[in-house]
PDB file of C-alpha atoms in Angstrom:
ATOM      1  CA  UNK A   1      -0.053   0.141   0.003  1.00 60.00           C
ATOM      2  CA  UNK A   2       3.081   2.296   0.631  1.00 62.00           C
ATOM      3  CA  UNK A   3       4.185   1.842  -2.642  1.00 66.00           C
ATOM      4  CA  UNK A   4       1.019   2.450  -4.278  1.00 66.00           C
ATOM      5  CA  UNK A   5       0.820   5.901  -2.640  1.00 59.00           C
ATOM      6  CA  UNK A   6       4.604   6.413  -2.890  1.00 60.00           C
ATOM      7  CA  UNK A   7       3.988   5.793  -6.995  1.00 61.00           C
ATOM      8  CA  UNK A   8       0.742   8.086  -6.753  1.00 64.00           C
ATOM      9  CA  UNK A   9       2.263  10.875  -4.787  1.00 69.00           C
ATOM     10  CA  UNK A  10       5.652  10.702  -7.337  1.00 61.00           C
ATOM     11  CA  UNK A  11       2.875  10.781 -10.334  1.00 63.00           C
ATOM     12  CA  UNK A  12       1.078  13.856  -8.950  1.00 64.00           C
ATOM     13  CA  UNK A  13       3.988  15.636  -8.410  1.00 59.00           C
ATOM     14  CA  UNK A  14       5.835  14.920 -11.888  1.00 58.00           C
ATOM     15  CA  UNK A  15       2.180  15.675 -13.613  1.00 57.00           C
ATOM     16  CA  UNK A  16       1.957  19.316 -11.688  1.00 57.00           C
ATOM     17  CA  UNK A  17       5.654  20.002 -13.367  1.00 53.00           C
ATOM     18  CA  UNK A  18       3.927  19.629 -16.903  1.00 48.00           C
ATOM     19  CA  UNK A  19       1.328  22.632 -16.220  1.00 52.00           C
ATOM     20  CA  UNK A  20       1.770  25.320 -18.488  1.00 59.00           C
ATOM     21  CA  UNK A  21       3.935  28.380 -17.050  1.00 72.00           C
ATOM     22  CA  UNK A  22       2.344  30.773 -19.393  1.00 78.00           C
ATOM     23  CA  UNK A  23      -1.423  30.741 -20.245  1.00 86.00           C
ATOM     24  CA  UNK A  24      -2.460  30.419 -23.257  1.00 89.00           C
ATOM     25  CA  UNK A  25      -3.413  34.317 -24.641  1.00 88.00           C
ATOM     26  CA  UNK A  26      -7.314  35.143 -25.159  1.00 89.00           C
ATOM     27  CA  UNK A  27      -6.415  36.245 -28.654  1.00 91.00           C
ATOM     28  CA  UNK A  28      -3.922  33.858 -29.659  1.00 92.00           C
ATOM     29  CA  UNK A  29      -2.093  34.560 -32.876  1.00 94.00           C
ATOM     30  CA  UNK A  30      -1.031  31.620 -35.377  1.00 95.00           C
ATOM     31  CA  UNK A  31       2.586  30.459 -35.163  1.00 95.00           C
ATOM     32  CA  UNK A  32       2.672  31.439 -39.046  1.00 95.00           C
ATOM     33  CA  UNK A  33       1.303  34.831 -38.375  1.00 96.00           C
ATOM     34  CA  UNK A  34       3.762  35.192 -35.406  1.00 95.00           C
ATOM     35  CA  UNK A  35       6.545  34.292 -37.654  1.00 96.00           C
ATOM     36  CA  UNK A  36       5.231  37.066 -40.237  1.00 96.00           C
ATOM     37  CA  UNK A  37       5.484  39.466 -37.503  1.00 96.00           C
ATOM     38  CA  UNK A  38       8.803  38.679 -35.930  1.00 95.00           C
ATOM     39  CA  UNK A  39      10.239  38.784 -39.569  1.00 95.00           C
ATOM     40  CA  UNK A  40       8.750  42.218 -40.080  1.00 94.00           C
ATOM     41  CA  UNK A  41       9.903  43.195 -36.930  1.00 93.00           C
ATOM     42  CA  UNK A  42      13.624  41.996 -37.509  1.00 92.00           C
ATOM     43  CA  UNK A  43      13.713  43.602 -41.182  1.00 91.00           C
ATOM     44  CA  UNK A  44      12.432  46.640 -39.657  1.00 89.00           C
ATOM     45  CA  UNK A  45      14.667  47.176 -36.777  1.00 89.00           C
ATOM     46  CA  UNK A  46      17.613  46.355 -38.785  1.00 87.00           C
ATOM     47  CA  UNK A  47      16.963  49.243 -41.218  1.00 86.00           C
ATOM     48  CA  UNK A  48      16.496  51.446 -37.996  1.00 86.00           C
ATOM     49  CA  UNK A  49      20.004  50.540 -36.953  1.00 87.00           C
ATOM     50  CA  UNK A  50      21.649  50.851 -40.376  1.00 87.00           C
ATOM     51  CA  UNK A  51      19.912  53.918 -41.652  1.00 85.00           C
ATOM     52  CA  UNK A  52      17.782  55.734 -38.848  1.00 80.00           C
ATOM     53  CA  UNK A  53      17.145  58.663 -40.719  1.00 84.00           C
ATOM     54  CA  UNK A  54      15.088  56.430 -43.508  1.00 80.00           C
ATOM     55  CA  UNK A  55      12.000  55.666 -40.906  1.00 79.00           C
ATOM     56  CA  UNK A  56      11.952  58.761 -39.436  1.00 82.00           C
ATOM     57  CA  UNK A  57      11.939  60.484 -42.921  1.00 83.00           C
ATOM     58  CA  UNK A  58       8.796  59.258 -43.594  1.00 81.00           C
ATOM     59  CA  UNK A  59       7.593  59.043 -40.159  1.00 83.00           C
ATOM     60  CA  UNK A  60       7.258  55.412 -39.832  1.00 82.00           C
ATOM     61  CA  UNK A  61       6.809  53.931 -36.039  1.00 86.00           C
ATOM     62  CA  UNK A  62       8.216  50.521 -36.449  1.00 85.00           C
ATOM     63  CA  UNK A  63       6.452  48.615 -33.979  1.00 89.00           C
ATOM     64  CA  UNK A  64       2.865  50.486 -34.932  1.00 91.00           C
ATOM     65  CA  UNK A  65       3.531  49.991 -38.792  1.00 91.00           C
ATOM     66  CA  UNK A  66       3.554  46.323 -37.800  1.00 92.00           C
ATOM     67  CA  UNK A  67       0.520  46.104 -35.258  1.00 94.00           C
ATOM     68  CA  UNK A  68      -2.216  48.054 -38.128  1.00 94.00           C
ATOM     69  CA  UNK A  69      -0.516  46.050 -40.770  1.00 95.00           C
ATOM     70  CA  UNK A  70      -1.492  42.447 -38.620  1.00 95.00           C
ATOM     71  CA  UNK A  71      -4.661  44.382 -36.878  1.00 95.00           C
ATOM     72  CA  UNK A  72      -3.178  43.381 -33.518  1.00 94.00           C
ATOM     73  CA  UNK A  73      -2.260  45.882 -30.809  1.00 93.00           C
ATOM     74  CA  UNK A  74       0.734  46.128 -28.329  1.00 91.00           C
ATOM     75  CA  UNK A  75      -0.610  44.095 -25.504  1.00 93.00           C
ATOM     76  CA  UNK A  76      -1.855  41.418 -27.523  1.00 95.00           C
ATOM     77  CA  UNK A  77       1.804  41.053 -29.029  1.00 94.00           C
ATOM     78  CA  UNK A  78       3.453  40.631 -25.669  1.00 93.00           C
ATOM     79  CA  UNK A  79       0.701  38.041 -24.251  1.00 93.00           C
ATOM     80  CA  UNK A  80       1.596  35.913 -27.348  1.00 94.00           C
ATOM     81  CA  UNK A  81       5.482  36.639 -27.505  1.00 93.00           C
ATOM     82  CA  UNK A  82       5.483  35.617 -23.635  1.00 93.00           C
ATOM     83  CA  UNK A  83       3.193  32.201 -24.677  1.00 93.00           C
ATOM     84  CA  UNK A  84       5.309  31.530 -27.561  1.00 93.00           C
ATOM     85  CA  UNK A  85       8.845  32.291 -25.699  1.00 91.00           C
ATOM     86  CA  UNK A  86       7.731  30.138 -22.886  1.00 91.00           C
ATOM     87  CA  UNK A  87       8.512  26.954 -25.109  1.00 90.00           C
ATOM     88  CA  UNK A  88      12.401  28.369 -25.219  1.00 89.00           C
ATOM     89  CA  UNK A  89      13.185  25.274 -27.891  1.00 93.00           C
ATOM     90  CA  UNK A  90      10.373  26.074 -30.367  1.00 93.00           C
ATOM     91  CA  UNK A  91      10.798  30.108 -29.973  1.00 94.00           C
ATOM     92  CA  UNK A  92      14.469  29.184 -30.912  1.00 95.00           C
ATOM     93  CA  UNK A  93      13.369  27.306 -33.795  1.00 95.00           C
ATOM     94  CA  UNK A  94      10.939  30.175 -34.714  1.00 95.00           C
ATOM     95  CA  UNK A  95      13.701  32.614 -34.831  1.00 93.00           C
ATOM     96  CA  UNK A  96      15.860  30.255 -37.021  1.00 96.00           C
ATOM     97  CA  UNK A  97      13.066  30.190 -39.567  1.00 96.00           C
ATOM     98  CA  UNK A  98      12.969  33.656 -39.522  1.00 95.00           C
ATOM     99  CA  UNK A  99      16.763  33.706 -39.428  1.00 94.00           C
ATOM    100  CA  UNK A 100      16.571  31.697 -42.814  1.00 95.00           C
ATOM    101  CA  UNK A 101      14.180  33.742 -44.503  1.00 94.00           C
ATOM    102  CA  UNK A 102      15.815  36.795 -43.754  1.00 92.00           C
ATOM    103  CA  UNK A 103      19.124  34.940 -45.475  1.00 92.00           C
ATOM    104  CA  UNK A 104      16.954  33.970 -48.278  1.00 90.00           C
ATOM    105  CA  UNK A 105      15.697  37.365 -49.036  1.00 88.00           C
ATOM    106  CA  UNK A 106      19.322  38.948 -48.505  1.00 86.00           C
ATOM    107  CA  UNK A 107      20.770  36.617 -51.249  1.00 85.00           C
ATOM    108  CA  UNK A 108      18.186  37.682 -54.058  1.00 83.00           C
ATOM    109  CA  UNK A 109      18.189  41.215 -52.937  1.00 80.00           C
ATOM    110  CA  UNK A 110      22.222  40.893 -53.497  1.00 80.00           C
ATOM    111  CA  UNK A 111      21.202  39.450 -56.906  1.00 81.00           C
ATOM    112  CA  UNK A 112      19.295  42.642 -57.684  1.00 79.00           C
ATOM    113  CA  UNK A 113      21.896  45.025 -56.661  1.00 80.00           C
ATOM    114  CA  UNK A 114      24.550  43.153 -58.768  1.00 85.00           C
ATOM    115  CA  UNK A 115      21.836  43.609 -61.987  1.00 86.00           C
ATOM    116  CA  UNK A 116      20.911  47.187 -61.249  1.00 85.00           C
ATOM    117  CA  UNK A 117      24.437  48.420 -60.696  1.00 86.00           C
ATOM    118  CA  UNK A 118      25.721  46.626 -64.017  1.00 86.00           C
ATOM    119  CA  UNK A 119      22.461  48.381 -66.072  1.00 84.00           C
ATOM    120  CA  UNK A 120      24.142  51.671 -64.245  1.00 86.00           C
ATOM    121  CA  UNK A 121      27.510  51.006 -65.138  1.00 87.00           C
ATOM    122  CA  UNK A 122      26.307  50.110 -68.855  1.00 86.00           C
ATOM    123  CA  UNK A 123      23.971  53.340 -69.119  1.00 88.00           C
ATOM    124  CA  UNK A 124      26.980  55.302 -67.481  1.00 88.00           C
ATOM    125  CA  UNK A 125      29.531  53.998 -70.207  1.00 86.00           C
ATOM    126  CA  UNK A 126      27.144  54.652 -73.137  1.00 86.00           C
ATOM    127  CA  UNK A 127      26.112  57.757 -71.892  1.00 88.00           C
ATOM    128  CA  UNK A 128      30.222  58.757 -72.069  1.00 87.00           C
ATOM    129  CA  UNK A 129      30.563  57.225 -75.461  1.00 87.00           C
ATOM    130  CA  UNK A 130      27.658  59.353 -76.786  1.00 86.00           C
ATOM    131  CA  UNK A 131      29.328  62.273 -75.145  1.00 88.00           C
ATOM    132  CA  UNK A 132      32.941  61.368 -76.638  1.00 85.00           C
ATOM    133  CA  UNK A 133      30.923  61.278 -80.101  1.00 84.00           C
ATOM    134  CA  UNK A 134      29.397  64.406 -79.802  1.00 85.00           C
ATOM    135  CA  UNK A 135      32.607  66.067 -78.787  1.00 81.00           C
ATOM    136  CA  UNK A 136      34.367  64.534 -81.731  1.00 81.00           C
ATOM    137  CA  UNK A 137      31.402  65.735 -83.799  1.00 77.00           C
ATOM    138  CA  UNK A 138      31.342  69.249 -82.746  1.00 79.00           C
ATOM    139  CA  UNK A 139      35.560  69.085 -83.287  1.00 78.00           C
ATOM    140  CA  UNK A 140      34.768  67.865 -86.825  1.00 76.00           C
ATOM    141  CA  UNK A 141      32.166  70.610 -87.406  1.00 75.00           C
ATOM    142  CA  UNK A 142      34.445  73.355 -86.148  1.00 79.00           C
ATOM    143  CA  UNK A 143      37.534  71.932 -88.148  1.00 76.00           C
ATOM    144  CA  UNK A 144      35.082  71.632 -91.241  1.00 71.00           C
ATOM    145  CA  UNK A 145      34.356  75.798 -91.332  1.00 68.00           C
ATOM    146  CA  UNK A 146      37.850  76.891 -91.414  1.00 59.00           C
TER     147      UNK A 146
END
């Protein structure tokens, strides 16, 4: 009988440790939407750190922009962020997904920048060639008058 009582107490203790630390918010943001929010906030924070005047120039408050875009408020975001961060391993996976998405978009952005740079260089070379041709033609014209 003592063994059964001890097993019951042990089972109860172990089971009580499994309770969630943070309760589920009333307005739970689905995981995919939360990933998008985290991604957007990461991008806007990077812009803010790299070129602070760009957001100030257009009077953009990054957090308010994200709240409006996803139709949430700051309290809802904080509650959901606490809820998701309570499971450290899953939260870490979420940030790794965000990082992967940023890396993927960074590669495509770098490719676009290279293409635009090549186009710009080609236009500049064509413009310089045209200017040289005009100078040459004007010199010929002046020599022809003499």
